[in-house]
Amino acid sequence: PRADAAGGDLTGLRVWEAAPHLVRYLDHHRERLLHGRRVLELGSGTGAVGIAAAALGAAHVVLSDADSEAMLATESGWQAGSTLAQLRANVALNCMGGRSLSGAELRWGERSHIETRRCGWPGGFQAILASDLLYYPPATYTPLAETMQALVSPGGSLVISYKVRHGDEPRFVDVLCQRFSFVVVDAT
């Protein structure tokens, strides 16, 4: 199906601008960031980044996003569809060749929801990937950072790619600095 302007939240139904940059970065650093690792992609949308991570050697990739409804143009006409169902369909299409992929709903900052998910993923993730998530208002930055902190394994990596859209994106780096010790790499 393709998304159209017929309504609903269409953000998860296209590949955004920072995703190809993140995939190239992962390709150049696959041994350190992906090879044999358990990986979580936050706000996966179509799953393009997570699917690429699996193809680049991650042991298992969980593609996650919140679920929302959107009107989709299909061969049968306009139909209400779930963005999470579309993500899971993309996962199913790309599980060939030994790739280990799964799709899951994950709502940032909701402690009970995160705890439920953490029980299904013991030990956390050795790498968390996030692309094009900072277009939301800065009010989402703390819940996003809390989610990352709860799900990254000790010594794990956070790899974030974003396009500057509203100028408040550096505030997210400030939120992360309060929770993590890390290096910022400008890969432009």
C-alpha positions as protocol buffer text, in pm:
chain_id: "A"
residue {
  index: 1
  type: PRO
  ca { x: 0 y: 0 z: 0 }
}
residue {
  index: 2
  type: ARG
  ca { x: 101 y: 358 z: -44 }
}
residue {
  index: 3
  type: ALA
  ca { x: 17 y: 643 z: 189 }
}
residue {
  index: 4
  type: ASP
  ca { x: -178 y: 938 z: 63 }
}
residue {
  index: 5
  type: ALA
  ca { x: -310 y: 1259 z: 217 }
}
residue {
  index: 6
  type: ALA
  ca { x: -644 y: 1099 z: 293 }
}
residue {
  index: 7
  type: GLY
  ca { x: -588 y: 1121 z: 666 }
}
residue {
  index: 8
  type: GLY
  ca { x: -427 y: 977 z: 971 }
}
residue {
  index: 9
  type: ASP
  ca { x: -69 y: 979 z: 1089 }
}
residue {
  index: 10
  type: LEU
  ca { x: 143 y: 915 z: 782 }
}
residue {
  index: 11
  type: THR
  ca { x: 484 y: 974 z: 944 }
}
residue {
  index: 12
  type: GLY
  ca { x: 555 y: 602 z: 975 }
}
residue {
  index: 13
  type: LEU
  ca { x: 475 y: 523 z: 615 }
}
residue {
  index: 14
  type: ARG
  ca { x: 772 y: 678 z: 437 }
}
residue {
  index: 15
  type: VAL
  ca { x: 1150 y: 684 z: 459 }
}
residue {
  index: 16
  type: TRP
  ca { x: 1265 y: 1022 z: 593 }
}
residue {
  index: 17
  type: GLU
  ca { x: 1575 y: 1222 z: 496 }
}
residue {
  index: 18
  type: ALA
  ca { x: 1817 y: 1118 z: 773 }
}
residue {
  index: 19
  type: ALA
  ca { x: 1762 y: 743 z: 728 }
}
residue {
  index: 20
  type: PRO
  ca { x: 1994 y: 696 z: 426 }
}
residue {
  index: 21
  type: HIS
  ca { x: 2269 y: 885 z: 612 }
}
residue {
  index: 22
  type: LEU
  ca { x: 2231 y: 655 z: 913 }
}
residue {
  index: 23
  type: VAL
  ca { x: 2241 y: 345 z: 692 }
}
residue {
  index: 24
  type: ARG
  ca { x: 2566 y: 468 z: 530 }
}
residue {
  index: 25
  type: TYR
  ca { x: 2713 y: 536 z: 875 }
}
residue {
  index: 26
  type: LEU
  ca { x: 2615 y: 188 z: 993 }
}
residue {
  index: 27
  type: ASP
  ca { x: 2767 y: 36 z: 681 }
}
residue {
  index: 28
  type: HIS
  ca { x: 3101 y: 207 z: 754 }
}
residue {
  index: 29
  type: HIS
  ca { x: 3094 y: 102 z: 1123 }
}
residue {
  index: 30
  type: ARG
  ca { x: 2917 y: -233 z: 1100 }
}
residue {
  index: 31
  type: GLU
  ca { x: 3184 y: -437 z: 1280 }
}
residue {
  index: 32
  type: ARG
  ca { x: 3179 y: -210 z: 1586 }
}
residue {
  index: 33
  type: LEU
  ca { x: 2807 y: -127 z: 1597 }
}
residue {
  index: 34
  type: LEU
  ca { x: 2619 y: -420 z: 1445 }
}
residue {
  index: 35
  type: HIS
  ca { x: 2812 y: -740 z: 1392 }
}
residue {
  index: 36
  type: GLY
  ca { x: 2653 y: -1013 z: 1605 }
}
residue {
  index: 37
  type: ARG
  ca { x: 2468 y: -760 z: 1823 }
}
residue {
  index: 38
  type: ARG
  ca { x: 2110 y: -734 z: 1947 }
}
residue {
  index: 39
  type: VAL
  ca { x: 1975 y: -409 z: 1799 }
}
residue {
  index: 40
  type: LEU
  ca { x: 1664 y: -200 z: 1861 }
}
residue {
  index: 41
  type: GLU
  ca { x: 1540 y: 61 z: 1616 }
}
residue {
  index: 42
  type: LEU
  ca { x: 1314 y: 321 z: 1775 }
}
residue {
  index: 43
  type: GLY
  ca { x: 1044 y: 489 z: 1567 }
}
residue {
  index: 44
  type: SER
  ca { x: 1109 y: 247 z: 1283 }
}
residue {
  index: 45
  type: GLY
  ca { x: 832 y: 365 z: 1053 }
}
residue {
  index: 46
  type: THR
  ca { x: 885 y: 154 z: 742 }
}
residue {
  index: 47
  type: GLY
  ca { x: 1174 y: -30 z: 906 }
}
residue {
  index: 48
  type: ALA
  ca { x: 1431 y: 72 z: 643 }
}
residue {
  index: 49
  type: VAL
  ca { x: 1713 y: 140 z: 893 }
}
residue {
  index: 50
  type: GLY
  ca { x: 1651 y: -173 z: 1101 }
}
residue {
  index: 51
  type: ILE
  ca { x: 1620 y: -394 z: 794 }
}
residue {
  index: 52
  type: ALA
  ca { x: 1952 y: -252 z: 670 }
}
residue {
  index: 53
  type: ALA
  ca { x: 2108 y: -320 z: 1013 }
}
residue {
  index: 54
  type: ALA
  ca { x: 2002 y: -684 z: 986 }
}
residue {
  index: 55
  type: ALA
  ca { x: 2146 y: -707 z: 634 }
}
residue {
  index: 56
  type: LEU
  ca { x: 2471 y: -553 z: 764 }
}
residue {
  index: 57
  type: GLY
  ca { x: 2523 y: -826 z: 1024 }
}
residue {
  index: 58
  type: ALA
  ca { x: 2320 y: -761 z: 1339 }
}
residue {
  index: 59
  type: ALA
  ca { x: 2229 y: -1084 z: 1518 }
}
residue {
  index: 60
  type: HIS
  ca { x: 1871 y: -975 z: 1580 }
}
residue {
  index: 61
  type: VAL
  ca { x: 1691 y: -647 z: 1514 }
}
residue {
  index: 62
  type: VAL
  ca { x: 1367 y: -538 z: 1679 }
}
residue {
  index: 63
  type: LEU
  ca { x: 1191 y: -268 z: 1480 }
}
residue {
  index: 64
  type: SER
  ca { x: 963 y: -66 z: 1706 }
}
residue {
  index: 65
  type: ASP
  ca { x: 712 y: 214 z: 1672 }
}
residue {
  index: 66
  type: ALA
  ca { x: 390 y: 340 z: 1820 }
}
residue {
  index: 67
  type: ASP
  ca { x: 77 y: 224 z: 1642 }
}
residue {
  index: 68
  type: SER
  ca { x: -143 y: 472 z: 1462 }
}
residue {
  index: 69
  type: GLU
  ca { x: -418 y: 458 z: 1205 }
}
residue {
  index: 70
  type: ALA
  ca { x: -392 y: 604 z: 858 }
}
residue {
  index: 71
  type: MET
  ca { x: -592 y: 585 z: 539 }
}
residue {
  index: 72
  type: LEU
  ca { x: -399 y: 386 z: 283 }
}
residue {
  index: 73
  type: ALA
  ca { x: -451 y: 361 z: -90 }
}
residue {
  index: 74
  type: THR
  ca { x: -455 y: -10 z: -176 }
}
residue {
  index: 75
  type: GLU
  ca { x: -545 y: -215 z: -480 }
}
residue {
  index: 76
  type: SER
  ca { x: -895 y: -239 z: -329 }
}
residue {
  index: 77
  type: GLY
  ca { x: -928 y: 136 z: -276 }
}
residue {
  index: 78
  type: TRP
  ca { x: -894 y: 346 z: 39 }
}
residue {
  index: 79
  type: GLN
  ca { x: -869 y: 142 z: 358 }
}
residue {
  index: 80
  type: ALA
  ca { x: -793 y: 224 z: 719 }
}
residue {
  index: 81
  type: GLY
  ca { x: -463 y: 69 z: 812 }
}
residue {
  index: 82
  type: SER
  ca { x: -231 y: 34 z: 1103 }
}
residue {
  index: 83
  type: THR
  ca { x: 121 y: 173 z: 1072 }
}
residue {
  index: 84
  type: LEU
  ca { x: 244 y: -106 z: 1301 }
}
residue {
  index: 85
  type: ALA
  ca { x: 77 y: -369 z: 1082 }
}
residue {
  index: 86
  type: GLN
  ca { x: 255 y: -218 z: 781 }
}
residue {
  index: 87
  type: LEU
  ca { x: 588 y: -229 z: 970 }
}
residue {
  index: 88
  type: ARG
  ca { x: 530 y: -596 z: 1057 }
}
residue {
  index: 89
  type: ALA
  ca { x: 447 y: -669 z: 692 }
}
residue {
  index: 90
  type: ASN
  ca { x: 779 y: -510 z: 591 }
}
residue {
  index: 91
  type: VAL
  ca { x: 956 y: -725 z: 852 }
}
residue {
  index: 92
  type: ALA
  ca { x: 793 y: -1039 z: 712 }
}
residue {
  index: 93
  type: LEU
  ca { x: 901 y: -946 z: 359 }
}
residue {
  index: 94
  type: ASN
  ca { x: 1262 y: -906 z: 471 }
}
residue {
  index: 95
  type: CYS
  ca { x: 1316 y: -1208 z: 699 }
}
residue {
  index: 96
  type: MET
  ca { x: 1472 y: -1412 z: 420 }
}
residue {
  index: 97
  type: GLY
  ca { x: 1839 y: -1504 z: 403 }
}
residue {
  index: 98
  type: GLY
  ca { x: 1876 y: -1577 z: 774 }
}
residue {
  index: 99
  type: ARG
  ca { x: 1797 y: -1222 z: 884 }
}
residue {
  index: 100
  type: SER
  ca { x: 1653 y: -1214 z: 1231 }
}
residue {
  index: 101
  type: LEU
  ca { x: 1394 y: -937 z: 1249 }
}
residue {
  index: 102
  type: SER
  ca { x: 1085 y: -870 z: 1455 }
}
residue {
  index: 103
  type: GLY
  ca { x: 841 y: -582 z: 1493 }
}
residue {
  index: 104
  type: ALA
  ca { x: 694 y: -454 z: 1819 }
}
residue {
  index: 105
  type: GLU
  ca { x: 491 y: -166 z: 1951 }
}
residue {
  index: 106
  type: LEU
  ca { x: 689 y: 59 z: 2183 }
}
residue {
  index: 107
  type: ARG
  ca { x: 558 y: 383 z: 2333 }
}
residue {
  index: 108
  type: TRP
  ca { x: 833 y: 609 z: 2464 }
}
residue {
  index: 109
  type: GLY
  ca { x: 835 y: 703 z: 2829 }
}
residue {
  index: 110
  type: GLU
  ca { x: 547 y: 479 z: 2937 }
}
residue {
  index: 111
  type: ARG
  ca { x: 715 y: 290 z: 3221 }
}
residue {
  index: 112
  type: SER
  ca { x: 471 y: -3 z: 3238 }
}
residue {
  index: 113
  type: HIS
  ca { x: 488 y: -44 z: 2861 }
}
residue {
  index: 114
  type: ILE
  ca { x: 870 y: -30 z: 2862 }
}
residue {
  index: 115
  type: GLU
  ca { x: 892 y: -276 z: 3152 }
}
residue {
  index: 116
  type: THR
  ca { x: 669 y: -520 z: 2967 }
}
residue {
  index: 117
  type: ARG
  ca { x: 892 y: -489 z: 2661 }
}
residue {
  index: 118
  type: ARG
  ca { x: 1212 y: -516 z: 2866 }
}
residue {
  index: 119
  type: CYS
  ca { x: 1092 y: -851 z: 3006 }
}
residue {
  index: 120
  type: GLY
  ca { x: 1068 y: -977 z: 2649 }
}
residue {
  index: 121
  type: TRP
  ca { x: 1420 y: -847 z: 2573 }
}
residue {
  index: 122
  type: PRO
  ca { x: 1630 y: -947 z: 2876 }
}
residue {
  index: 123
  type: GLY
  ca { x: 1968 y: -780 z: 2899 }
}
residue {
  index: 124
  type: GLY
  ca { x: 1865 y: -490 z: 2680 }
}
residue {
  index: 125
  type: PHE
  ca { x: 2008 y: -401 z: 2342 }
}
residue {
  index: 126
  type: GLN
  ca { x: 2371 y: -364 z: 2249 }
}
residue {
  index: 127
  type: ALA
  ca { x: 2282 y: -94 z: 1997 }
}
residue {
  index: 128
  type: ILE
  ca { x: 1983 y: 138 z: 1973 }
}
residue {
  index: 129
  type: LEU
  ca { x: 1922 y: 313 z: 1643 }
}
residue {
  index: 130
  type: ALA
  ca { x: 1706 y: 621 z: 1594 }
}
residue {
  index: 131
  type: SER
  ca { x: 1652 y: 814 z: 1274 }
}
residue {
  index: 132
  type: ASP
  ca { x: 1435 y: 1119 z: 1211 }
}
residue {
  index: 133
  type: LEU
  ca { x: 1269 y: 1115 z: 1554 }
}
residue {
  index: 134
  type: LEU
  ca { x: 1334 y: 1475 z: 1657 }
}
residue {
  index: 135
  type: TYR
  ca { x: 1070 y: 1639 z: 1440 }
}
residue {
  index: 136
  type: TYR
  ca { x: 823 y: 1596 z: 1727 }
}
residue {
  index: 137
  type: PRO
  ca { x: 801 y: 1875 z: 1984 }
}
residue {
  index: 138
  type: PRO
  ca { x: 1083 y: 1883 z: 2241 }
}
residue {
  index: 139
  type: ALA
  ca { x: 830 y: 1752 z: 2497 }
}
residue {
  index: 140
  type: THR
  ca { x: 900 y: 1406 z: 2352 }
}
residue {
  index: 141
  type: TYR
  ca { x: 1276 y: 1428 z: 2418 }
}
residue {
  index: 142
  type: THR
  ca { x: 1268 y: 1319 z: 2783 }
}
residue {
  index: 143
  type: PRO
  ca { x: 1039 y: 1017 z: 2721 }
}
residue {
  index: 144
  type: LEU
  ca { x: 1260 y: 917 z: 2426 }
}
residue {
  index: 145
  type: ALA
  ca { x: 1577 y: 942 z: 2638 }
}
residue {
  index: 146
  type: GLU
  ca { x: 1410 y: 749 z: 2924 }
}
residue {
  index: 147
  type: THR
  ca { x: 1321 y: 473 z: 2680 }
}
residue {
  index: 148
  type: MET
  ca { x: 1677 y: 458 z: 2547 }
}
residue {
  index: 149
  type: GLN
  ca { x: 1819 y: 448 z: 2899 }
}
residue {
  index: 150
  type: ALA
  ca { x: 1582 y: 168 z: 3004 }
}
residue {
  index: 151
  type: LEU
  ca { x: 1654 y: -52 z: 2703 }
}
residue {
  index: 152
  type: VAL
  ca { x: 2024 y: -7 z: 2621 }
}
residue {
  index: 153
  type: SER
  ca { x: 2253 y: -273 z: 2769 }
}
residue {
  index: 154
  type: PRO
  ca { x: 2556 y: -169 z: 2975 }
}
residue {
  index: 155
  type: GLY
  ca { x: 2826 y: -60 z: 2732 }
}
residue {
  index: 156
  type: GLY
  ca { x: 2571 y: -42 z: 2449 }
}
residue {
  index: 157
  type: SER
  ca { x: 2568 y: 215 z: 2171 }
}
residue {
  index: 158
  type: LEU
  ca { x: 2314 y: 481 z: 2076 }
}
residue {
  index: 159
  type: VAL
  ca { x: 2328 y: 585 z: 1712 }
}
residue {
  index: 160
  type: ILE
  ca { x: 2103 y: 879 z: 1625 }
}
residue {
  index: 161
  type: SER
  ca { x: 2054 y: 1056 z: 1294 }
}
residue {
  index: 162
  type: TYR
  ca { x: 1833 y: 1359 z: 1239 }
}
residue {
  index: 163
  type: LYS
  ca { x: 1770 y: 1651 z: 1010 }
}
residue {
  index: 164
  type: VAL
  ca { x: 1744 y: 1994 z: 1169 }
}
residue {
  index: 165
  type: ARG
  ca { x: 1384 y: 2101 z: 1116 }
}
residue {
  index: 166
  type: HIS
  ca { x: 1287 y: 2340 z: 1395 }
}
residue {
  index: 167
  type: GLY
  ca { x: 1616 y: 2431 z: 1566 }
}
residue {
  index: 168
  type: ASP
  ca { x: 1539 y: 2266 z: 1902 }
}
residue {
  index: 169
  type: GLU
  ca { x: 1706 y: 1935 z: 1812 }
}
residue {
  index: 170
  type: PRO
  ca { x: 2028 y: 2015 z: 2009 }
}
residue {
  index: 171
  type: ARG
  ca { x: 1812 y: 2014 z: 2322 }
}
residue {
  index: 172
  type: PHE
  ca { x: 1780 y: 1639 z: 2278 }
}
residue {
  index: 173
  type: VAL
  ca { x: 2159 y: 1607 z: 2296 }
}
residue {
  index: 174
  type: ASP
  ca { x: 2143 y: 1805 z: 2623 }
}
residue {
  index: 175
  type: VAL
  ca { x: 1882 y: 1560 z: 2758 }
}
residue {
  index: 176
  type: LEU
  ca { x: 2105 y: 1267 z: 2659 }
}
residue {
  index: 177
  type: CYS
  ca { x: 2409 y: 1427 z: 2826 }
}
residue {
  index: 178
  type: GLN
  ca { x: 2220 y: 1415 z: 3156 }
}
residue {
  index: 179
  type: ARG
  ca { x: 2180 y: 1036 z: 3121 }
}
residue {
  index: 180
  type: PHE
  ca { x: 2474 y: 903 z: 2920 }
}
residue {
  index: 181
  type: SER
  ca { x: 2842 y: 949 z: 2856 }
}
residue {
  index: 182
  type: PHE
  ca { x: 2894 y: 956 z: 2481 }
}
residue {
  index: 183
  type: VAL
  ca { x: 3070 y: 1110 z: 2185 }
}
residue {
  index: 184
  type: VAL
  ca { x: 2884 y: 1323 z: 1930 }
}
residue {
  index: 185
  type: VAL
  ca { x: 2993 y: 1257 z: 1572 }
}
residue {
  index: 186
  type: ASP
  ca { x: 2879 y: 1493 z: 1299 }
}
residue {
  index: 187
  type: ALA
  ca { x: 2869 y: 1267 z: 996 }
}
residue {
  index: 188
  type: THR
  ca { x: 2761 y: 1536 z: 747 }
}
